[in-house]
Short mmCIF file of C-alpha atoms in Angstrom, two decimals:
data_model
loop_
_atom_site.label_atom_id
_atom_site.label_comp_id
_atom_site.label_asym_id
_atom_site.label_seq_id
_atom_site.Cartn_x
_atom_site.Cartn_y
_atom_site.Cartn_z
CA MET A 19 81.91 72.29 68.08
CA ALA A 20 80.75 73.37 71.53
CA ASP A 21 84.21 74.75 72.35
CA PHE A 22 84.40 76.40 68.94
CA ALA A 23 81.12 78.23 69.55
CA LYS A 24 81.93 79.08 73.18
CA GLU A 25 85.30 80.64 72.34
CA ARG A 26 83.50 82.96 69.93
CA ASN A 27 80.46 83.62 72.18
CA TRP A 28 78.23 82.19 69.46
CA ASP A 29 76.01 80.15 71.77
CA GLN A 30 73.53 83.01 71.63
CA PHE A 31 72.94 82.28 67.92
CA HIS A 32 73.00 78.52 68.08
CA SER A 33 69.34 77.82 68.74
CA PRO A 34 67.92 74.55 67.38
CA ARG A 35 66.05 76.11 64.45
CA ASN A 36 68.92 78.43 63.52
CA LEU A 37 71.23 75.42 63.33
CA LEU A 38 68.67 73.36 61.44
CA LEU A 39 68.30 76.06 58.79
CA ALA A 40 72.09 76.42 58.61
CA MET A 41 72.27 72.68 57.98
CA VAL A 42 69.61 72.93 55.24
CA GLY A 43 71.78 75.63 53.69
CA GLU A 44 74.76 73.29 53.66
CA VAL A 45 72.67 70.46 52.19
CA GLY A 46 71.83 72.91 49.41
CA GLU A 47 75.51 73.60 48.79
CA LEU A 48 76.19 69.87 48.72
CA SER A 49 73.37 69.38 46.20
CA GLU A 50 74.79 72.11 43.99
CA ILE A 51 77.94 70.04 43.54
CA PHE A 52 75.89 67.21 42.04
CA GLN A 53 73.17 69.21 40.28
CA TRP A 54 74.37 69.31 36.66
CA LYS A 55 76.28 66.04 36.60
CA GLY A 56 73.64 63.49 35.68
CA GLU A 57 74.23 60.09 37.22
CA VAL A 58 77.58 59.90 38.97
CA PRO A 59 79.40 56.55 39.37
CA LYS A 60 80.72 55.36 42.73
CA GLY A 61 84.15 56.59 43.69
CA LEU A 62 83.78 59.61 41.39
CA PRO A 63 86.40 58.35 38.88
CA ASP A 64 86.13 61.40 36.60
CA TRP A 65 86.25 64.08 39.26
CA LYS A 66 89.26 66.32 39.62
CA GLU A 67 91.10 66.39 42.92
CA ASP A 68 89.88 69.89 43.79
CA GLU A 69 86.28 68.84 43.16
CA LYS A 70 86.72 65.97 45.62
CA VAL A 71 88.25 68.32 48.18
CA HIS A 72 85.28 70.67 47.74
CA LEU A 73 82.88 67.75 48.12
CA GLY A 74 84.64 66.70 51.34
CA GLU A 75 84.19 70.22 52.67
CA GLU A 76 80.47 70.33 51.95
CA LEU A 77 79.88 66.87 53.41
CA SER A 78 81.79 68.07 56.48
CA ASP A 79 79.71 71.22 56.80
CA VAL A 80 76.53 69.13 56.92
CA LEU A 81 78.13 66.90 59.55
CA LEU A 82 79.36 69.79 61.70
CA TYR A 83 75.94 71.43 61.87
CA LEU A 84 74.27 68.07 62.43
CA VAL A 85 76.59 67.36 65.38
CA ARG A 86 76.07 70.85 66.79
CA LEU A 87 72.28 70.67 66.35
CA SER A 88 72.15 67.32 68.12
CA ASP A 89 74.26 68.62 70.99
CA ILE A 90 72.14 71.76 71.42
CA CYS A 91 69.01 69.59 71.48
CA GLY A 92 70.52 67.38 74.17
CA ILE A 93 70.62 64.34 71.88
CA ASP A 94 73.57 61.94 72.03
CA LEU A 95 73.93 61.49 68.27
CA GLY A 96 76.42 58.63 68.42
CA LYS A 97 74.21 56.64 70.76
CA ALA A 98 71.06 57.46 68.78
CA ALA A 99 72.70 56.43 65.49
CA LEU A 100 73.90 53.07 66.82
CA ARG A 101 70.41 52.41 68.16
CA LYS A 102 68.91 53.37 64.78
CA VAL A 103 71.21 50.96 62.93
CA GLU A 104 69.97 48.17 65.21
CA LEU A 105 66.34 49.15 64.59
CA ASN A 106 66.97 49.24 60.84
CA ALA A 107 68.53 45.76 60.96
CA ILE A 108 65.41 44.46 62.71
CA LYS A 109 63.08 46.27 60.32
CA TYR A 110 64.92 45.09 57.22
CA PRO A 111 66.37 41.63 58.01
CA ALA A 112 68.94 40.61 55.40
CA SER A 113 67.21 37.28 54.84
CA LYS A 114 63.96 38.93 53.75
CA ASN A 115 65.36 42.01 52.03
CA TYR A 116 68.04 40.62 49.76
CA GLY A 117 68.14 42.58 46.52
CA THR A 118 65.43 44.98 47.50
CA ASN A 119 63.47 45.47 50.68
CA ASP A 120 59.74 44.91 50.93
CA ASP A 121 58.81 48.07 49.08
CA GLY A 122 61.28 47.58 46.26
CA THR A 123 63.74 50.15 47.51
CA ALA A 124 67.06 50.22 49.32
CA GLU A 125 65.76 52.33 52.16
CA MET A 126 68.13 51.90 55.06
CA CYS A 127 66.37 54.12 57.52
CA GLY A 128 62.63 53.53 57.23
CA MET B 19 76.76 51.01 56.71
CA ALA B 20 78.81 49.27 54.02
CA ASP B 21 78.27 45.89 55.68
CA PHE B 22 74.58 46.64 56.14
CA ALA B 23 74.17 47.36 52.43
CA LYS B 24 76.35 44.44 51.30
CA GLU B 25 74.44 41.88 53.39
CA ARG B 26 71.26 43.01 51.60
CA ASN B 27 72.82 43.36 48.12
CA TRP B 28 71.83 47.02 48.13
CA ASP B 29 75.08 48.34 46.70
CA GLN B 30 73.37 48.38 43.32
CA PHE B 31 71.02 51.13 44.56
CA HIS B 32 73.54 53.12 46.55
CA SER B 33 74.77 55.49 43.88
CA PRO B 34 75.92 58.95 45.00
CA ARG B 35 72.83 60.81 43.77
CA ASN B 36 70.41 58.18 45.08
CA LEU B 37 71.99 58.50 48.51
CA LEU B 38 72.03 62.29 48.31
CA LEU B 39 68.32 62.42 47.55
CA ALA B 40 67.65 59.90 50.32
CA MET B 41 69.51 62.24 52.68
CA VAL B 42 67.47 65.23 51.48
CA GLY B 43 64.37 63.16 52.25
CA GLU B 44 65.59 62.61 55.82
CA VAL B 45 66.42 66.31 56.22
CA GLY B 46 62.80 66.92 55.25
CA GLU B 47 61.58 64.54 57.96
CA LEU B 48 63.84 66.26 60.49
CA SER B 49 62.44 69.64 59.46
CA GLU B 50 58.89 68.38 59.88
CA ILE B 51 59.59 67.78 63.58
CA PHE B 52 60.41 71.47 64.04
CA GLN B 53 58.03 73.01 61.51
CA TRP B 54 55.07 74.12 63.66
CA LYS B 55 56.94 74.79 66.88
CA GLY B 56 58.07 78.38 66.53
CA GLU B 57 61.36 79.12 68.24
CA VAL B 58 62.55 76.16 70.30
CA PRO B 59 64.83 76.67 73.34
CA LYS B 60 68.07 74.73 73.77
CA GLY B 61 67.73 71.35 75.44
CA LEU B 62 64.08 71.10 74.35
CA PRO B 63 62.74 71.50 77.92
CA ASP B 64 59.07 71.15 76.93
CA TRP B 65 59.40 68.15 74.62
CA LYS B 66 58.00 64.78 75.65
CA GLU B 67 60.36 61.83 75.85
CA ASP B 68 58.90 60.18 72.74
CA GLU B 69 59.38 63.39 70.75
CA LYS B 70 63.05 63.42 71.75
CA VAL B 71 63.42 59.77 70.75
CA HIS B 72 61.83 60.55 67.39
CA LEU B 73 64.17 63.52 66.96
CA GLY B 74 67.17 61.29 67.73
CA GLU B 75 66.00 58.89 65.03
CA GLU B 76 65.68 61.56 62.36
CA LEU B 77 69.04 63.11 63.26
CA SER B 78 70.50 59.60 62.97
CA ASP B 79 68.91 58.98 59.59
CA VAL B 80 70.59 62.10 58.22
CA LEU B 81 73.91 60.94 59.69
CA LEU B 82 73.63 57.40 58.35
CA TYR B 83 73.00 58.55 54.77
CA LEU B 84 75.70 61.20 55.08
CA VAL B 85 78.23 58.56 56.18
CA ARG B 86 77.13 56.19 53.44
CA LEU B 87 77.22 58.92 50.77
CA SER B 88 80.72 59.94 51.83
CA ASP B 89 81.93 56.35 51.75
CA ILE B 90 80.45 55.69 48.28
CA CYS B 91 82.13 58.87 47.03
CA GLY B 92 85.46 57.74 48.40
CA ILE B 93 85.62 60.59 50.89
CA ASP B 94 87.02 60.00 54.40
CA LEU B 95 84.37 62.02 56.24
CA GLY B 96 86.12 61.97 59.63
CA LYS B 97 89.35 63.24 58.15
CA ALA B 98 87.57 65.84 56.00
CA ALA B 99 85.54 67.12 58.96
CA LEU B 100 88.59 67.55 61.20
CA ARG B 101 90.34 69.43 58.40
CA LYS B 102 87.26 71.62 57.92
CA VAL B 103 87.15 72.51 61.63
CA GLU B 104 90.77 73.64 61.36
CA LEU B 105 90.00 75.72 58.26
CA ASN B 106 87.00 77.26 60.05
CA ALA B 107 89.16 78.17 63.04
CA ILE B 108 91.59 79.95 60.72
CA LYS B 109 88.80 81.68 58.80
CA TYR B 110 87.03 82.81 61.96
CA PRO B 111 89.70 83.42 64.64
CA ALA B 112 88.13 83.76 68.08
CA SER B 113 89.97 87.02 68.74
CA LYS B 114 88.36 88.73 65.76
CA ASN B 115 84.97 87.05 65.77
CA TYR B 116 83.87 87.32 69.38
CA GLY B 117 80.14 87.91 69.55
CA THR B 118 79.59 87.73 65.87
CA ASN B 119 81.86 87.02 62.96
CA ASP B 120 82.71 89.60 60.34
CA ASP B 121 79.39 89.39 58.57
CA GLY B 122 77.30 89.57 61.74
CA THR B 123 76.44 85.89 61.82
CA ALA B 124 77.51 82.80 63.68
CA GLU B 125 78.48 80.92 60.55
CA MET B 126 80.78 78.12 61.57
CA CYS B 127 81.41 76.68 58.16
CA GLY B 128 81.84 79.55 55.75
CA MET C 2 46.12 80.03 50.62
CA ALA C 3 45.42 83.09 52.76
CA ASP C 4 41.67 82.32 52.78
CA PHE C 5 42.38 78.68 53.49
CA ALA C 6 44.45 79.57 56.56
CA LYS C 7 42.06 82.28 57.76
CA GLU C 8 39.00 80.01 57.64
CA ARG C 9 40.85 77.62 59.93
CA ASN C 10 42.41 80.27 62.19
CA TRP C 11 45.84 79.00 61.23
CA ASP C 12 47.44 82.41 60.76
CA GLN C 13 48.84 82.05 64.25
CA PHE C 14 51.02 79.16 63.07
CA HIS C 15 52.01 80.55 59.73
CA SER C 16 55.14 82.44 60.66
CA PRO C 17 57.88 82.75 58.03
CA ARG C 18 60.21 80.16 59.53
CA ASN C 19 57.40 77.70 60.29
CA LEU C 20 56.33 77.87 56.66
CA LEU C 21 59.91 77.61 55.43
CA LEU C 22 60.49 74.44 57.44
CA ALA C 23 57.16 73.06 56.22
CA MET C 24 58.35 73.70 52.68
CA VAL C 25 61.66 71.94 53.37
CA GLY C 26 59.61 69.00 54.62
CA GLU C 27 57.71 68.90 51.32
CA VAL C 28 60.95 69.15 49.32
CA GLY C 29 62.06 66.08 51.28
CA GLU C 30 58.90 64.20 50.29
CA LEU C 31 59.44 65.21 46.67
CA SER C 32 63.03 63.96 46.82
CA GLU C 33 61.87 60.63 48.25
CA ILE C 34 59.91 60.00 45.06
CA PHE C 35 63.12 60.23 43.03
CA GLN C 36 65.60 58.80 45.51
CA TRP C 37 65.97 55.16 44.37
CA LYS C 38 65.28 55.64 40.70
CA GLY C 39 68.70 56.46 39.26
CA GLU C 40 68.58 58.82 36.31
CA VAL C 41 65.00 59.47 35.18
CA PRO C 42 64.24 60.43 31.55
CA LYS C 43 62.12 63.47 30.68
CA GLY C 44 58.38 62.87 30.58
CA LEU C 45 58.73 59.92 32.97
CA PRO C 46 57.83 57.33 30.29
CA ASP C 47 58.07 54.34 32.64
CA TRP C 48 56.13 55.77 35.54
CA LYS C 49 52.68 54.44 36.44
CA GLU C 50 49.77 56.82 36.46
CA ASP C 51 49.46 56.78 40.26
CA GLU C 52 53.15 57.63 40.61
CA LYS C 53 52.63 60.66 38.38
CA VAL C 54 49.60 61.73 40.41
CA HIS C 55 51.68 61.40 43.58
CA LEU C 56 54.47 63.42 42.01
CA GLY C 57 51.98 66.14 41.05
CA GLU C 58 50.80 66.28 44.66
CA GLU C 59 54.30 66.68 46.07
CA LEU C 60 55.24 69.33 43.51
CA SER C 61 52.03 71.12 44.48
CA ASP C 62 52.78 70.95 48.18
CA VAL C 63 56.11 72.70 47.59
CA LEU C 64 54.32 75.34 45.50
CA LEU C 65 51.56 75.93 48.05
CA TYR C 66 53.99 76.52 50.91
CA LEU C 67 56.20 78.66 48.67
CA VAL C 68 53.23 80.86 47.74
CA ARG C 69 52.10 81.07 51.36
CA LEU C 70 55.63 81.85 52.61
CA SER C 71 56.01 84.62 50.04
CA ASP C 72 52.66 86.11 50.97
CA ILE C 73 53.42 86.07 54.70
CA CYS C 74 56.76 87.77 54.01
CA GLY C 75 55.03 90.48 51.99
CA ILE C 76 56.74 89.42 48.77
CA ASP C 77 54.81 89.52 45.48
CA LEU C 78 56.11 86.19 44.16
CA GLY C 79 54.71 86.58 40.63
CA LYS C 80 56.31 89.98 40.22
CA ALA C 81 59.58 88.86 41.79
CA ALA C 82 59.77 85.78 39.55
CA LEU C 83 59.18 87.75 36.35
CA ARG C 84 61.89 90.21 37.40
CA LYS C 85 64.24 87.30 38.16
CA VAL C 86 63.68 85.78 34.70
CA GLU C 87 64.67 89.11 33.18
CA LEU C 88 67.78 89.30 35.36
CA ASN C 89 68.69 85.74 34.40
CA ALA C 90 68.31 86.56 30.70
CA ILE C 91 70.71 89.49 31.13
CA LYS C 92 73.15 87.41 33.19
CA TYR C 93 73.12 84.52 30.75
CA PRO C 94 72.56 85.96 27.26
CA ALA C 95 71.67 83.22 24.78
CA SER C 96 74.36 84.38 22.37
CA LYS C 97 77.14 83.80 24.89
CA ASN C 98 75.73 80.81 26.76
CA TYR C 99 74.69 78.47 23.98
CA GLY C 100 75.33 74.88 25.01
CA THR C 101 76.60 75.74 28.44
CA ASN C 102 76.89 78.98 30.33
CA ASP C 103 80.20 80.49 31.33
CA ASP C 104 80.84 78.05 34.16
CA GLY C 105 79.94 74.97 32.14
CA THR C 106 76.54 74.47 33.72
CA ALA C 107 72.92 75.09 32.85
CA GLU C 108 72.32 77.30 35.87
CA MET C 109 69.22 79.36 35.14
CA CYS C 110 69.12 81.31 38.33
CA GLY C 111 72.66 82.32 39.20
CA MET D 23 61.32 78.58 31.27
CA ALA D 24 61.10 76.15 28.34
CA ASP D 25 61.91 78.95 25.86
CA PHE D 26 64.70 80.19 28.09
CA ALA D 27 66.33 76.74 28.12
CA LYS D 28 65.73 76.09 24.42
CA GLU D 29 67.32 79.38 23.33
CA ARG D 30 70.44 78.34 25.22
CA ASN D 31 70.38 74.66 24.19
CA TRP D 32 70.17 73.70 27.85
CA ASP D 33 67.52 71.02 27.45
CA GLN D 34 70.33 68.49 27.45
CA PHE D 35 71.08 69.37 31.10
CA HIS D 36 67.53 69.73 32.31
CA SER D 37 66.80 66.17 33.37
CA PRO D 38 64.36 65.67 36.24
CA ARG D 39 66.97 64.84 38.88
CA ASN D 40 69.34 67.61 37.74
CA LEU D 41 66.51 70.11 38.14
CA LEU D 42 65.43 68.63 41.46
CA LEU D 43 68.94 68.99 42.88
CA ALA D 44 69.16 72.52 41.48
CA MET D 45 65.92 73.29 43.32
CA VAL D 46 67.30 71.80 46.56
CA GLY D 47 70.28 74.11 46.09
CA GLU D 48 67.97 77.11 45.86
CA VAL D 49 66.01 75.99 48.93
CA GLY D 50 69.35 75.98 50.70
CA GLU D 51 70.06 79.55 49.62
CA LEU D 52 66.58 80.57 50.78
CA SER D 53 67.21 78.92 54.16
CA GLU D 54 70.50 80.77 54.52
CA ILE D 55 68.60 84.06 54.47
CA PHE D 56 66.63 82.99 57.55
CA GLN D 57 69.27 80.92 59.34
CA TRP D 58 70.66 83.31 61.96
CA LYS D 59 67.58 85.44 62.47
CA GLY D 60 65.69 83.58 65.17
CA GLU D 61 61.93 83.90 64.88
CA VAL D 62 60.93 86.40 62.20
CA PRO D 63 57.60 88.27 62.39
CA LYS D 64 55.17 88.37 59.46
CA GLY D 65 55.79 91.08 56.91
CA LEU D 66 59.46 91.28 57.92
CA PRO D 67 59.10 94.74 59.54
CA ASP D 68 62.79 95.03 60.48
CA TRP D 69 64.28 93.90 57.19
CA LYS D 70 66.07 96.34 54.95
CA GLU D 71 64.81 96.83 51.42
CA ASP D 72 67.80 95.04 49.85
CA GLU D 73 67.24 92.05 52.12
CA LYS D 74 63.64 91.84 50.91
CA VAL D 75 64.77 92.08 47.29
CA HIS D 76 67.26 89.28 47.92
CA LEU D 77 64.53 87.20 49.56
CA GLY D 78 62.28 87.76 46.54
CA GLU D 79 65.06 86.50 44.29
CA GLU D 80 65.61 83.32 46.26
CA LEU D 81 61.87 82.59 46.49
CA SER D 82 61.75 83.11 42.72
CA ASP D 83 64.65 80.75 42.08
CA VAL D 84 62.82 77.98 43.92
CA LEU D 85 59.68 78.73 41.89
CA LEU D 86 61.51 78.80 38.55
CA TYR D 87 63.13 75.41 39.08
CA LEU D 88 59.87 73.99 40.44
CA VAL D 89 58.01 75.12 37.31
CA ARG D 90 60.74 73.79 35.06
CA LEU D 91 60.94 70.46 36.91
CA SER D 92 57.17 70.03 36.65
CA ASP D 93 57.21 70.81 32.95
CA ILE D 94 60.05 68.38 32.22
CA CYS D 95 58.18 65.68 34.14
CA GLY D 96 55.04 66.33 32.08
CA ILE D 97 53.08 67.53 35.11
CA ASP D 98 50.65 70.44 34.75
CA LEU D 99 51.63 72.19 37.98
CA GLY D 100 48.78 74.73 37.94
CA LYS D 101 46.18 72.02 37.52
CA ALA D 102 47.84 69.75 40.09
CA ALA D 103 48.05 72.55 42.65
CA LEU D 104 44.38 73.52 42.30
CA ARG D 105 43.42 69.87 42.71
CA LYS D 106 45.65 69.60 45.80
CA VAL D 107 44.01 72.65 47.39
CA GLU D 108 40.64 70.96 46.92
CA LEU D 109 41.94 67.72 48.45
CA ASN D 110 43.39 69.67 51.38
CA ALA D 111 40.05 71.41 51.96
CA ILE D 112 38.33 68.01 52.10
CA LYS D 113 41.02 66.55 54.36
CA TYR D 114 41.00 69.50 56.73
CA PRO D 115 37.43 70.90 56.80
CA ALA D 116 37.34 74.33 58.43
CA SER D 117 34.53 73.26 60.76
CA LYS D 118 36.62 70.48 62.32
CA ASN D 119 40.06 72.08 62.14
CA TYR D 120 39.49 75.53 63.58
CA GLY D 121 42.53 76.63 65.56
CA THR D 122 44.50 73.50 64.88
CA ASN D 123 43.88 70.49 62.72
CA ASP D 124 43.42 67.02 64.14
CA ASP D 125 47.07 66.50 64.92
CA GLY D 126 47.58 69.86 66.59
CA THR D 127 49.36 71.45 63.65
CA ALA D 128 48.59 73.84 60.84
CA GLU D 129 49.55 71.38 58.14
CA MET D 130 47.96 72.56 54.93
CA CYS D 131 49.18 69.82 52.68
CA GLY D 132 48.93 66.55 54.55
#
């Protein structure tokens, strides 16, 4: 993503809040895919192939801006995410959170 | 993430739209970090260490739900993202989009 | 909202993008209320009274920031919304969009 | 909004979570307007008239879905919002929150 932006001289636009709002925009596009569908089963058995391709693109757009935002902020996202998984495992030990966690949810991230 | 959920019997809660809304919730928490700061320079030079750690956690929470949502939908996020970068490079060739792209923005994802 | 901010000398913080991100934060809190619930029927028949009060607060928070954001941007939200309803009625005439609109959705806003 | 949906037989699609995701989609479109602009001054002095009209439409779309979502949930949004303003005034008394509130922000909604 850094190379992509550099080759196009886009660094000037890629401030943290610009990228954050761009990511919010992509989250909106992702939500639009699901908005009129009611509850959707896992694996999306009834979705057409082109709908799945579109979904993959919108999920990717969120990821690409998230990666770029992290980089611009000087955050090592991979390292931070692995650390967060460890913190989550400590916060919600499997032995005490089987079925639901303490607050009756399936919150993975606290 | 799949193992994490399975060990806690949380698969029952991890439907696509539940995970999507959980991700929107984390995007909200990420936005709250930036909401009163005005424009923020790259690298966050004035942020305290604990603010950066907090930021890394919220960025991670978005990533973890994004990965989990993709997996539950049967989308290979890594593969989809690499394909999307290629599509973006074709849509916005560096030679024609130096400085800004056609519509005067630095849209990476179209 | 303008009086509220003025009495506290908060105008200095209430820039358009600060308020927008604050609103995104509130949308996140609203989403958290719905995130683990699966499909929810109209009227929320199974919700406890305190959950409904909480929901009313989060809906209100989104509204308050939306009103404040509009005001700071110099947009007359009431006037704009009435105009948008008229545009939507023209775009989606009842006679041609009964059941679903042209693209098979119930998009009210285009 | 209720009449608008009824005339088109759209009630069947207007479940709480469908409307919530539709609103998130509109928040995304609103964010896209601001995403590459850097900090934007109050009143949007440099924006063209058609940009302001577009902004008014996106602000309206968020409002329309928010009103519809509240209605479908059985929440009186006007009443809830007035109550929330009163709660906010108690939580952040002007005398103690002049300049910034206790946590150094201009949080209106807690």
